[in-house]
Short mmCIF file of C-alpha atoms and ligand atoms in Angstrom, two decimals:
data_model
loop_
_atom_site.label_atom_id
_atom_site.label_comp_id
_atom_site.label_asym_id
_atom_site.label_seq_id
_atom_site.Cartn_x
_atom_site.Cartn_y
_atom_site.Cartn_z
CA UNK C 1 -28.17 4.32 45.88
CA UNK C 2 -28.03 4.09 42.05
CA UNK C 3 -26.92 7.55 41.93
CA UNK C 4 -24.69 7.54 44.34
CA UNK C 5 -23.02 4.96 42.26
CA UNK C 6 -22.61 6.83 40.02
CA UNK C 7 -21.58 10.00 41.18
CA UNK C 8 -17.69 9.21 40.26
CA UNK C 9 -18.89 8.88 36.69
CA UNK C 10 -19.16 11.58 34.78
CA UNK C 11 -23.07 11.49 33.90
CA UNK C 12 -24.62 12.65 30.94
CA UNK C 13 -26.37 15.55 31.39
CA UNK C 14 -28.98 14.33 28.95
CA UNK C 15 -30.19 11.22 31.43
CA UNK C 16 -30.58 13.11 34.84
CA UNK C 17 -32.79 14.92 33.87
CA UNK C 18 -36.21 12.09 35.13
CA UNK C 19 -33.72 10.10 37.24
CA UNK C 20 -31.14 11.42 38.76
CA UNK C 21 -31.13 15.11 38.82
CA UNK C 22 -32.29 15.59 42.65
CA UNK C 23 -29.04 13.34 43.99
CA UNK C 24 -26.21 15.66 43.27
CA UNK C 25 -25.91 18.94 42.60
CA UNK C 26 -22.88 18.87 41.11
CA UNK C 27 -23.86 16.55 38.23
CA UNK C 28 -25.22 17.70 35.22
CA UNK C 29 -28.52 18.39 35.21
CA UNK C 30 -29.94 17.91 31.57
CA UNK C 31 -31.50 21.33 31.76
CA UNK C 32 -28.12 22.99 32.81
CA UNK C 33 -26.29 20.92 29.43
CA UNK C 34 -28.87 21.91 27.44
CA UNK C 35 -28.01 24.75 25.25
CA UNK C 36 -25.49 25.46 21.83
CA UNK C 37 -22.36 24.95 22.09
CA UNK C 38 -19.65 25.33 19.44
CA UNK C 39 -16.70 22.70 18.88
CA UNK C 40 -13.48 23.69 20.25
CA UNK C 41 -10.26 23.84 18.33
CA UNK C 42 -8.46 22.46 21.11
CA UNK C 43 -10.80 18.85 20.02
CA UNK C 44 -9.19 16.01 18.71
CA UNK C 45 -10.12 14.33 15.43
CA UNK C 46 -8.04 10.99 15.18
CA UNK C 47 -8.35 7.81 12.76
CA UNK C 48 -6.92 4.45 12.06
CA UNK C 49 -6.73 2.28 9.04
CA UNK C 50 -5.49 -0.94 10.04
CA UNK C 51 -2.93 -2.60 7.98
CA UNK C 52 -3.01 -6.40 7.03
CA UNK C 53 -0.49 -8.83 9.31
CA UNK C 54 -0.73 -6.16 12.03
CA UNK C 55 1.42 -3.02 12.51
CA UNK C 56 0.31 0.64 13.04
CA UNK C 57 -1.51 0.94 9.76
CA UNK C 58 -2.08 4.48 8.86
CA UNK C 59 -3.15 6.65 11.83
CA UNK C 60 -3.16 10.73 11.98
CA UNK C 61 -5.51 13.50 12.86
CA UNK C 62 -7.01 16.45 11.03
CA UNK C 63 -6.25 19.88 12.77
CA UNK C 64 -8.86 22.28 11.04
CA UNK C 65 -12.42 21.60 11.67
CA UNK C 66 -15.53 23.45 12.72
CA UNK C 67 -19.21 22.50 14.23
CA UNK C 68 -21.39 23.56 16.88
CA UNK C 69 -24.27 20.84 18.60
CA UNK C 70 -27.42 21.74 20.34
CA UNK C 71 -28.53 19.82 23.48
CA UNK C 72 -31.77 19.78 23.90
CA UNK C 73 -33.09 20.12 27.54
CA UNK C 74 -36.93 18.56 26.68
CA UNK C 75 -36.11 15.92 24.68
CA UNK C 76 -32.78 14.61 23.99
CA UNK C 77 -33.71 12.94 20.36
CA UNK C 78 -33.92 16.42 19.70
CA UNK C 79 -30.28 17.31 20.08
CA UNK C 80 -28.18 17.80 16.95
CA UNK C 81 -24.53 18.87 15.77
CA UNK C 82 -23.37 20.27 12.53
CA UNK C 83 -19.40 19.37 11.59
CA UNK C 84 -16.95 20.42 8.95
CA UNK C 85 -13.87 19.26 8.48
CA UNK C 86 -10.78 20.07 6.37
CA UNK C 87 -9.13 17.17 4.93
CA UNK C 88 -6.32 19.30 3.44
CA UNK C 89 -5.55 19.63 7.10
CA UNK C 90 -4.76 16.15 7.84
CA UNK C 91 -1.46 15.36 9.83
CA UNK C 92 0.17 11.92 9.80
CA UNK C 93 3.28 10.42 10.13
CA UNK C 94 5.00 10.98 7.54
CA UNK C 95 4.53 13.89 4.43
CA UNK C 96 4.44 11.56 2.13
CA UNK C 97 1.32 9.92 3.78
CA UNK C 98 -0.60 13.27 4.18
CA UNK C 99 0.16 14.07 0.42
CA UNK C 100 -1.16 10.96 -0.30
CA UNK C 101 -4.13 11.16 1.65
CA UNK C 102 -4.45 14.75 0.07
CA UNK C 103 -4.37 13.31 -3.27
CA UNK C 104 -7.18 12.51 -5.87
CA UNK C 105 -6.52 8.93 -4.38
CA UNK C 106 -8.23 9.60 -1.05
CA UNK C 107 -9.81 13.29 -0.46
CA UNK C 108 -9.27 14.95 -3.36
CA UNK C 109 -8.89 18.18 -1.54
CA UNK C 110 -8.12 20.43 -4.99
CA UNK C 111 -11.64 19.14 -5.83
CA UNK C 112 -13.56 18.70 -2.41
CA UNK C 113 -12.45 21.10 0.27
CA UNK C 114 -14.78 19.27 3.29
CA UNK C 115 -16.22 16.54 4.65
CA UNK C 116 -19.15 17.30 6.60
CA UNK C 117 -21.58 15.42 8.60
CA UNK C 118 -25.23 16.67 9.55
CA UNK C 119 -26.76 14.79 12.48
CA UNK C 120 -30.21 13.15 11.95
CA UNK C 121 -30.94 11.18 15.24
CA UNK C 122 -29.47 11.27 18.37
CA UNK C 123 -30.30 8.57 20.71
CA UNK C 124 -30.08 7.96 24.21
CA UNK C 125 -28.28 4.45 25.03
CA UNK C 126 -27.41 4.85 28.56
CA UNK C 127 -26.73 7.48 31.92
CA UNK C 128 -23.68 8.80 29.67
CA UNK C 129 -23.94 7.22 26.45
CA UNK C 130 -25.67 7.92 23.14
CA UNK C 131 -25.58 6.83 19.86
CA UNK C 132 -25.80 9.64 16.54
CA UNK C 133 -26.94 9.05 13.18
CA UNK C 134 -26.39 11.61 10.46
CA UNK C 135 -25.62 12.14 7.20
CA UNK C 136 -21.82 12.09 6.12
CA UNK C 137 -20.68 13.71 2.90
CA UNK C 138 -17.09 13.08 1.58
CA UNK C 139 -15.81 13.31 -2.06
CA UNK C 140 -19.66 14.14 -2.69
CA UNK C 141 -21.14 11.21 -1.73
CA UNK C 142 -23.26 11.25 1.27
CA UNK C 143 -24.62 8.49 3.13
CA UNK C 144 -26.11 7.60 6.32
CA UNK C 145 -23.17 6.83 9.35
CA UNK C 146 -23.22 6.32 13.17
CA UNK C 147 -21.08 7.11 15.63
CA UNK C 148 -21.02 6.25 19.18
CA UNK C 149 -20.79 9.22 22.22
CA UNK C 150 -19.65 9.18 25.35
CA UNK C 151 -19.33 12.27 27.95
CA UNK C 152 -15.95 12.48 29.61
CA UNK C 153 -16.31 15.94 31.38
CA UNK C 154 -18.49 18.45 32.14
CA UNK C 155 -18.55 21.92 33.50
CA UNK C 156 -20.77 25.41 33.40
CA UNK C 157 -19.03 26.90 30.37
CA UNK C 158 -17.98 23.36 28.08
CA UNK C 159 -18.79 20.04 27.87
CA UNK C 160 -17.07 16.84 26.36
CA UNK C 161 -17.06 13.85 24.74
CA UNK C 162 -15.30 11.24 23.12
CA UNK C 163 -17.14 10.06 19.81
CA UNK C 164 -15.92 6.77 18.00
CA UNK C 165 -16.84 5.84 14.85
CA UNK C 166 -16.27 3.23 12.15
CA UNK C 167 -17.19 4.19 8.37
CA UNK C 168 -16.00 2.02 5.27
CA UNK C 169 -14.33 3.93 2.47
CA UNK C 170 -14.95 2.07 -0.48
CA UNK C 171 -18.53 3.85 -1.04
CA UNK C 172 -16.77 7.27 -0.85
CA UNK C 173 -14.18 6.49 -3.65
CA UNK C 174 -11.22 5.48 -1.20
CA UNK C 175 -10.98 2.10 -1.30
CA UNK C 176 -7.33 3.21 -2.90
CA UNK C 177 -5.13 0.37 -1.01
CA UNK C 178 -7.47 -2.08 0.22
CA UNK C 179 -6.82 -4.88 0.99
CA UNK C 180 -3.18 -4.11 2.11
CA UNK C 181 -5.54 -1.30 4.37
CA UNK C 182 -8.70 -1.63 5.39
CA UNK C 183 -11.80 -0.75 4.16
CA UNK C 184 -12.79 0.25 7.19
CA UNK C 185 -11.72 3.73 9.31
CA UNK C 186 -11.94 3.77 12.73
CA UNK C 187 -12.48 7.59 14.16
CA UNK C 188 -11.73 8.39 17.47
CA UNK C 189 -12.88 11.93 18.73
CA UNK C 190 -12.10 13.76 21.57
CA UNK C 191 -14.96 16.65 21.09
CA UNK C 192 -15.32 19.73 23.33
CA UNK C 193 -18.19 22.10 23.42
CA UNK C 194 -17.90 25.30 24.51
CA UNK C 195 -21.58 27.05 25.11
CA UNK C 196 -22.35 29.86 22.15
CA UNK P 1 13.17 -33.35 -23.10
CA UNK P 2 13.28 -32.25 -19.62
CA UNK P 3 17.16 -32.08 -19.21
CA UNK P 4 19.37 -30.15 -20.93
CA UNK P 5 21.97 -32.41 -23.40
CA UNK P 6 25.13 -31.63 -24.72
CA UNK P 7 23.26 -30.53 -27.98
CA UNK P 8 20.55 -28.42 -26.73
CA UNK P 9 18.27 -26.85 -24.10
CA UNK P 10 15.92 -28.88 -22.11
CA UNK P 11 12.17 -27.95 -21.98
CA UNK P 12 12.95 -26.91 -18.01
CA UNK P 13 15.93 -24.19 -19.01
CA UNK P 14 13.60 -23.10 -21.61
CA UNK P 15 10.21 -22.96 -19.74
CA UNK P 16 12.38 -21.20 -16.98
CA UNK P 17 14.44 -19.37 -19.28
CA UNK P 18 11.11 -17.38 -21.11
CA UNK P 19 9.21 -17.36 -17.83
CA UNK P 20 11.81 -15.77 -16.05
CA UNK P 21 12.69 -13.34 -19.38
CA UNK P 22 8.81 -12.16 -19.32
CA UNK P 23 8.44 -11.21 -15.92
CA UNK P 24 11.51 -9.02 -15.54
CA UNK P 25 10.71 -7.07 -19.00
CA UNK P 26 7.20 -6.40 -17.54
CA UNK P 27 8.96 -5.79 -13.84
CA UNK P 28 11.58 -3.25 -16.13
CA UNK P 29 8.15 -1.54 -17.53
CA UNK P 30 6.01 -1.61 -14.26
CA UNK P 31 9.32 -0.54 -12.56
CA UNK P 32 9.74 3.30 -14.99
CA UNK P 33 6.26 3.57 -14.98
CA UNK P 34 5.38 3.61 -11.68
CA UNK P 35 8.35 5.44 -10.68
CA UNK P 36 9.35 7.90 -13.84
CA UNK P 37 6.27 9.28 -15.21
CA UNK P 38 2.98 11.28 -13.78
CA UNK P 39 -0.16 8.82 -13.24
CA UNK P 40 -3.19 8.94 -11.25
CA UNK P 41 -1.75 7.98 -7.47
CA UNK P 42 -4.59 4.79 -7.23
CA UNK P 43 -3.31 3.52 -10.08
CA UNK P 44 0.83 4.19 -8.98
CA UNK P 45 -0.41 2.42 -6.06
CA UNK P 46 -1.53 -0.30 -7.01
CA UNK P 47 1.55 -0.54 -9.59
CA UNK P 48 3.81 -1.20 -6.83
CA UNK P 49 1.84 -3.72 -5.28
CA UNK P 50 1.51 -5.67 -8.59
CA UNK P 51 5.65 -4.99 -8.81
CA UNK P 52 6.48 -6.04 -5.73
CA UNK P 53 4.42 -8.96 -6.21
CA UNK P 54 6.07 -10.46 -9.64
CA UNK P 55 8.93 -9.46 -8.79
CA UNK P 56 8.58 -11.43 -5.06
CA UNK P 57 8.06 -14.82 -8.42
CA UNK P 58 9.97 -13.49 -10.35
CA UNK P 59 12.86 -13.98 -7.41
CA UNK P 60 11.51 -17.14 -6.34
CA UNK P 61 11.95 -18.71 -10.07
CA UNK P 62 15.41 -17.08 -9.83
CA UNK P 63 16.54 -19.05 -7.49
CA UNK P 64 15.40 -22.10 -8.98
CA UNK P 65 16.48 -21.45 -12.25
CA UNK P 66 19.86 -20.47 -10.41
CA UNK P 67 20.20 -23.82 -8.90
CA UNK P 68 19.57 -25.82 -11.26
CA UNK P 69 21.68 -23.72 -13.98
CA UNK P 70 24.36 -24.90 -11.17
CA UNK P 71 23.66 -28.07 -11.05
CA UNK P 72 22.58 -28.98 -14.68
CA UNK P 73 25.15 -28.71 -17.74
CA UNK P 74 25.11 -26.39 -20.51
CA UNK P 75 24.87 -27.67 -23.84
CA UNK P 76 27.84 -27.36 -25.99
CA UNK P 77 28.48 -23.76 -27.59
CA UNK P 78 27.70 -23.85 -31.23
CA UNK P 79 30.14 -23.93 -33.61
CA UNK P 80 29.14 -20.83 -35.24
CA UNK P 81 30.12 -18.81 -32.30
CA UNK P 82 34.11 -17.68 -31.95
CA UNK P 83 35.78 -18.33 -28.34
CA UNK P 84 35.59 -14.40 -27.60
CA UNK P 85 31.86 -14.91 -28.92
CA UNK P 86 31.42 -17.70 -26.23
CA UNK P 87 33.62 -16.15 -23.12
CA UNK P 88 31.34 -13.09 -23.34
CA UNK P 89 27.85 -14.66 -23.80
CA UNK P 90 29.18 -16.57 -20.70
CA UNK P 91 30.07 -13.78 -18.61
CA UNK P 92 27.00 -12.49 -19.82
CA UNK P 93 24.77 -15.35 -18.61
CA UNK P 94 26.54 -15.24 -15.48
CA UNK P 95 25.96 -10.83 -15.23
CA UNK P 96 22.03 -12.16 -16.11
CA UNK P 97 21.92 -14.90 -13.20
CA UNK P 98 23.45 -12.74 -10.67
CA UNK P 99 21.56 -9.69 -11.31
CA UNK P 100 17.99 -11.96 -11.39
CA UNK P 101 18.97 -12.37 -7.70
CA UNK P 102 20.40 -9.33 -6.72
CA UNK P 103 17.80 -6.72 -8.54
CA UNK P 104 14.64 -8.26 -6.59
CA UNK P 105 16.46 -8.46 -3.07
CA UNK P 106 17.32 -4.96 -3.08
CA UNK P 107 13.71 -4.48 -4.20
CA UNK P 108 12.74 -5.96 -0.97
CA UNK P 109 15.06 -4.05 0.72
CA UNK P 110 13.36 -1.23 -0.15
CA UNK P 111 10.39 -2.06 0.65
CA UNK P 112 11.79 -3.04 4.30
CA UNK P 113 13.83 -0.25 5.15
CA UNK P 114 11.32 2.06 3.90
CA UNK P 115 9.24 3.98 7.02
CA UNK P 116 6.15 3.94 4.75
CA UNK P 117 6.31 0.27 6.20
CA UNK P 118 3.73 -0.80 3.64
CA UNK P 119 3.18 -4.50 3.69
CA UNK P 120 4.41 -7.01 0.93
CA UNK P 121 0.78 -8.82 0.70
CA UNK P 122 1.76 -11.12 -1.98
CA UNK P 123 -0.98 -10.77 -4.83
CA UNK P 124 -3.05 -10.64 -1.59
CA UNK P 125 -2.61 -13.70 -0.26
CA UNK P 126 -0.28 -13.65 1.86
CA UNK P 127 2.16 -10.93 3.47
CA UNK P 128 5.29 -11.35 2.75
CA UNK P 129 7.51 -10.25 5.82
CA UNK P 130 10.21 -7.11 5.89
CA UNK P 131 13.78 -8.53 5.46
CA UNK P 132 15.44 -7.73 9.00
CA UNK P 133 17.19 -4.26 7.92
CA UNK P 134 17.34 -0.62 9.32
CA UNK P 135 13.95 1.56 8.33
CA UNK P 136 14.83 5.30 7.93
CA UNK P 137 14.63 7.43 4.88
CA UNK P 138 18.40 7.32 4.21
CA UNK P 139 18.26 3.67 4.43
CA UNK P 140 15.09 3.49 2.12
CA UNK P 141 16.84 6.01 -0.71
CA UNK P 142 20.17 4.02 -0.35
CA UNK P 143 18.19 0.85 -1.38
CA UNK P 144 16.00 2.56 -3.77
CA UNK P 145 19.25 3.61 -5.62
CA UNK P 146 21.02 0.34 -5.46
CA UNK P 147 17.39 -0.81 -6.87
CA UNK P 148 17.21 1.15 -9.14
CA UNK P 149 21.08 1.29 -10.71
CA UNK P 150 21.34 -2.77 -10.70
CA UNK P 151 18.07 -2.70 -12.50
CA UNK P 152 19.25 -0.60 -15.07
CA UNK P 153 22.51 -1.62 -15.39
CA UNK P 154 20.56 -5.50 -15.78
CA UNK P 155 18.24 -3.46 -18.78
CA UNK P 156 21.84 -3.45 -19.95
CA UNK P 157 23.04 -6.52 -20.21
CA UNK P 158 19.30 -7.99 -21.00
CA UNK P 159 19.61 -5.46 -24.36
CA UNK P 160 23.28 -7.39 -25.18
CA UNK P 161 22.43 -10.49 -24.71
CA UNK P 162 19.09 -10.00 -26.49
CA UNK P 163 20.74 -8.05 -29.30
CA UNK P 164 22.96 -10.84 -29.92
CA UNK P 165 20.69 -13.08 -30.16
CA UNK P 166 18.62 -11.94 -32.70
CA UNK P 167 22.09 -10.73 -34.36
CA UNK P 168 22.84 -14.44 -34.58
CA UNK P 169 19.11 -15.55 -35.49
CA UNK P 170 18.52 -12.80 -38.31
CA UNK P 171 22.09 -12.15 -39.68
CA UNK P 172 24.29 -15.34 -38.64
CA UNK P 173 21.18 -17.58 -39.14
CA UNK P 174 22.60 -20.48 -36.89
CA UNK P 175 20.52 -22.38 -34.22
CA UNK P 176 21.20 -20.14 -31.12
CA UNK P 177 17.90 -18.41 -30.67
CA UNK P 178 16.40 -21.51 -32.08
CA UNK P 179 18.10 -23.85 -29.89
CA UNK P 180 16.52 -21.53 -26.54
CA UNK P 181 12.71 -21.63 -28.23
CA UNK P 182 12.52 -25.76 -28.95
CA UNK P 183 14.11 -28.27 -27.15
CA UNK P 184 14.21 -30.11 -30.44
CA UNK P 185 16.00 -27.51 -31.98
CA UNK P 186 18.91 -28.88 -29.95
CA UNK P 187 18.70 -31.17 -32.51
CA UNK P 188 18.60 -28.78 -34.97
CA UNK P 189 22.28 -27.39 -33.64
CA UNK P 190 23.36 -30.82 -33.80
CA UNK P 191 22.96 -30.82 -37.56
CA UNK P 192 25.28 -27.54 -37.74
CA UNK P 193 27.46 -29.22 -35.28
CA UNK P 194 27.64 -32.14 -37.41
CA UNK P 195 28.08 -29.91 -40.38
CA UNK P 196 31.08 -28.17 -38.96
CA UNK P 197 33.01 -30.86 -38.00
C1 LIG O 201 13.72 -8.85 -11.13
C2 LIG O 201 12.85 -8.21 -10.52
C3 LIG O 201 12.70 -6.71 -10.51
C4 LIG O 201 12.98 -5.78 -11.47
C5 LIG O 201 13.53 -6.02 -12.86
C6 LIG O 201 12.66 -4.49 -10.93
C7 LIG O 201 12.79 -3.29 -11.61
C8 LIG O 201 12.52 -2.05 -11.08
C9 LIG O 201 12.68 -0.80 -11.75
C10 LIG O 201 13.20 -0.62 -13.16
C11 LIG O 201 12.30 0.18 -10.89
C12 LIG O 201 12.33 1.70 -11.15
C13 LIG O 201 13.60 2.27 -10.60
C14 LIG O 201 13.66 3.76 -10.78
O1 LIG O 201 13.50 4.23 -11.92
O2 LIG O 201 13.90 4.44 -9.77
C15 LIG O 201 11.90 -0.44 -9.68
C16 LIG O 201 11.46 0.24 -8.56
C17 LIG O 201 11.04 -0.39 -7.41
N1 LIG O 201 11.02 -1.73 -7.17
FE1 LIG O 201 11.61 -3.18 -8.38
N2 LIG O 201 12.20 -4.64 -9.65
C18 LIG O 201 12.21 -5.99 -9.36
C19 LIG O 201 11.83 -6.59 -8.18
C20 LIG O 201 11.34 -5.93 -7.08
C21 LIG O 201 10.92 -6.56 -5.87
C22 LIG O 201 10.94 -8.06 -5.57
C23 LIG O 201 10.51 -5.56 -5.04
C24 LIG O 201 9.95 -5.61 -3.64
C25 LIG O 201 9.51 -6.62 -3.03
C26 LIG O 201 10.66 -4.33 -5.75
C27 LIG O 201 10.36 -3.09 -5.23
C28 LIG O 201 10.54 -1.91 -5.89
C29 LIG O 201 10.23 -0.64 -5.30
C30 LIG O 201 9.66 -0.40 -3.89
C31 LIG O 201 10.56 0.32 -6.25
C32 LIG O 201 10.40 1.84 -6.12
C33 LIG O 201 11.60 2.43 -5.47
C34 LIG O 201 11.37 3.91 -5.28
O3 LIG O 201 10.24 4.30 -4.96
O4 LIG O 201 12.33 4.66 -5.45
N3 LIG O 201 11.18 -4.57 -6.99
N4 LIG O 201 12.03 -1.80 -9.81
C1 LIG O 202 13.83 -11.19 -23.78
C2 LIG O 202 14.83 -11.38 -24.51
C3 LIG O 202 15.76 -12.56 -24.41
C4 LIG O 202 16.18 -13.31 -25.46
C5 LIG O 202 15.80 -13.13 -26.92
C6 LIG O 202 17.07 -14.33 -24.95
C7 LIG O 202 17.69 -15.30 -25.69
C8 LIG O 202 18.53 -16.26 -25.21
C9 LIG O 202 19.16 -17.28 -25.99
C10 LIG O 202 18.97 -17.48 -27.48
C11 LIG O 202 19.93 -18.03 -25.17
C12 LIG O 202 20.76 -19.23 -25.56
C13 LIG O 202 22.20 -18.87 -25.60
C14 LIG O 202 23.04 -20.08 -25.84
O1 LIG O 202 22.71 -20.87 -26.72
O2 LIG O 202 24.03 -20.23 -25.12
C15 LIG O 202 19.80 -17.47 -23.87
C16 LIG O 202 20.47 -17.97 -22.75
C17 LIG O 202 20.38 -17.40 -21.51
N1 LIG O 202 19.58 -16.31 -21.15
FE1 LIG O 202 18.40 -15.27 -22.36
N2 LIG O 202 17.18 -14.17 -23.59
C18 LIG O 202 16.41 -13.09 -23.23
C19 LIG O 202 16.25 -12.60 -21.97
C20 LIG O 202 16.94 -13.06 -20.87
C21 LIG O 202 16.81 -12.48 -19.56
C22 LIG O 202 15.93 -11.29 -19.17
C23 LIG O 202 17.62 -13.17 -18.76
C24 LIG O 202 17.81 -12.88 -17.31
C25 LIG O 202 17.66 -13.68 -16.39
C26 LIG O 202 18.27 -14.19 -19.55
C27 LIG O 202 19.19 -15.12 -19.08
C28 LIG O 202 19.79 -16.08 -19.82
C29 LIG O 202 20.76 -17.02 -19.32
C30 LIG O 202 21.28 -17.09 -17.89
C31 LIG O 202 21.13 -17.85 -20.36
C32 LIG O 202 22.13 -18.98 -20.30
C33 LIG O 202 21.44 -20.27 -20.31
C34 LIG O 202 22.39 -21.42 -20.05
O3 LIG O 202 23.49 -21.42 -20.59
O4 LIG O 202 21.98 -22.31 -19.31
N3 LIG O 202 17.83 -14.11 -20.82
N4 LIG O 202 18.95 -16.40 -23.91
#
């Protein structure tokens, strides 16, 4: 019953694997997720930074990343992804916003060409959810961030997920603008896989 | 005194006077710096923030000091000072009043028709709203160079008027700077009134 339930979800691959895996075959079986897979361009890297009294706030997306994950068919905890991005690559509204952001004020891209995150933990919080802990480094500082998964889609050759996030950016050096902004980014992250 | 006589400046046109006189030399600085010369981008930042925000009083004391320079009387010019002396420190006073109003509105017309659409949050307390005007970055230059011009053109008339009265304080030596620092040195004019006559 349960699974049948479920079968209009999109399931994560990583829970069938004990429970579900005998009731459909077209679900995701954890050991046909499992494997590398390498983060498509065609993923979507988008933030917010709320503004006080309401309003957009600054929003945008950065366009030139890289990163591959591992899913690992015996024990999920196991899994772990690798990401670079390129700040210098980050599209807003307006120029003057992405020069800004550019600037020594926020990324400091003359002086730190990525921001990276390392994964450390990834952990299982429900039949298509999971929750990663890693290490983020920006403006070289690293510290210890969590972001929340979800999987949208799946198929043989590429697998997704949307990955939400909120980190503060005072301890990196970019509290430039608080409180007119807030301290705190939220990252939403439309991530595709395709297997290596 | 609180009220201006006939003979001198009460201690409200004075307090107001120097508040007032403080603020826009500082908005005049934070105003070139921030917008003339090469700094560190947190620091610009925050420069307009701090601008918009004493600028935001220095408006509000403005309009005070506007209303009651309307409704209160001005003390009698001193006798030291010629009738082309008095018509243009008048029309100079009146240059001063109208450009304390106008310079910070189109300031925060700038800031509203600008598409950056970065919030007033008044010495972060509270946020200010966007006057009701067109955003676009036509709009937001046109402002910034009405800003900007009736600014300058104000440095202008603040450099007269201050000019003349140190001219009149160092090398006339009557009571007109005087008479704007003390409200007793109203009295002070008296005694060269009473001199004169
Ligand atoms: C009496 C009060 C004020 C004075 C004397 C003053 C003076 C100045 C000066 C000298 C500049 C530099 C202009 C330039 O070189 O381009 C400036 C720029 C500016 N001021 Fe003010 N200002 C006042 C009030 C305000 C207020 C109330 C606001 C907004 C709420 C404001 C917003 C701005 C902005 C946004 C700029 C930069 C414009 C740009 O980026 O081109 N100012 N101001
Ligand atoms: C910082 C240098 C300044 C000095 C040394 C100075 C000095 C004076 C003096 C001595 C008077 C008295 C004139 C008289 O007896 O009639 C006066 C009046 C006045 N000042 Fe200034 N002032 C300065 C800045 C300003 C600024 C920036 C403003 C702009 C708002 C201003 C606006 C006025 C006005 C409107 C009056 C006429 C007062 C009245 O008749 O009620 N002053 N100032």
């Amino acid at each position: 019953m349960i699974a049948i339930r479920q079968l209009p979800l999109v399931i994560l691959p990583l829970a069938l694997a004990a429970t579900a895996a005998p009731a459909v075959a077209r679900a995701p079986a954890l050991a046909d997720a499992a494997g590398d897979y390498r983060i498509a361009r065609s993923s979507i890297i988008h933030f917010n930074v709320p503004q006080v009294g309401g309003g957009g706030g600054i929003a945008g997306q950065f366009t030139n990343f890289s990163g591959a994950f591992r899913i690992d068919g015996r024990n999920v905890a196991r899994s772990s992804v690798e990401f670079t991005l390129y700040p210098d690559s980050v599209r807003a509204r307006e120029r003057r916003i992405e020069e800004f952001l550019r600037s020594s004020a926020v990324f400091d891209t003359a002086n730190f060409q990525t921001v990276t995150f390392r994964s450390t933990r990834v952990t299982q919080t429900g039949p298509d959810t999971a929750t990663i802990e890693g290490a983020l480094t920006a403006r070289g500082k690293t510290r210890r961030e969590r972001f929340s998964v979800a999987l949208t889609d799946w198929n043989r050759r590429s697998i997704s997920f949307t990955i939400r996030g909120n980190i503060r950016r005072a301890p990196y050096g970019m509290d430039v603008g608080t409180p007119i902004y807030s301290n705190v980014v939220s990252f939403d992250m439309n991530i595709t896989g395709v297997r290596r | 005194m609180l009220r201006n006589s006939d003979r001198g400046f009460g201690a409200i046109t004075i307090a107001l006077h120097w508040t007032i006189a403080a603020l826009i030399l500082g908005l005049m600085l934070i105003g070139f710096v921030m917008r003339r010369m090469e700094i560190d981008p947190v620091l610009q930042f925050s420069l307009y923030q701090w601008h918009k925000s004493f600028g935001f009083t220095a408006l509000g004391l403005a309009i005070l000091r506007t209303g009651w320079w309307l409704v209160e009387r001005s003390p009698q010019p001193l006798p030291s000072l010629s009738a082309v002396e008095h018509e243009a420190a008048r029309l100079t006073h009146r240059m001063l009043i109208a450009s304390s109003l106008l310079v910070p509105l189109s300031g925060w017309a700038v800031a509203s028709a600008s598409t950056l659409d970065i919030p007033s949050f008044y010495f972060n307390l509270v946020v200010i709203p966007h006057l009701p005007l067109p955003k676009s970055e036509a709009w937001e230059a046109f402002w910034a160079f009405a800003h900007a011009m009736l600014a300058y053109v104000m440095l202008v008339f603040v450099a007269i008027h201050t000019a003349a009265a140190l001219y009149h304080h160092a090398v006339r030596r009557d009571a007109v700077l005087r008479r704007m620092l003390r409200s007793e040195a109203g009295a002070g004019g008296a005694d060269i009134v009473a001199k004169g006559k």
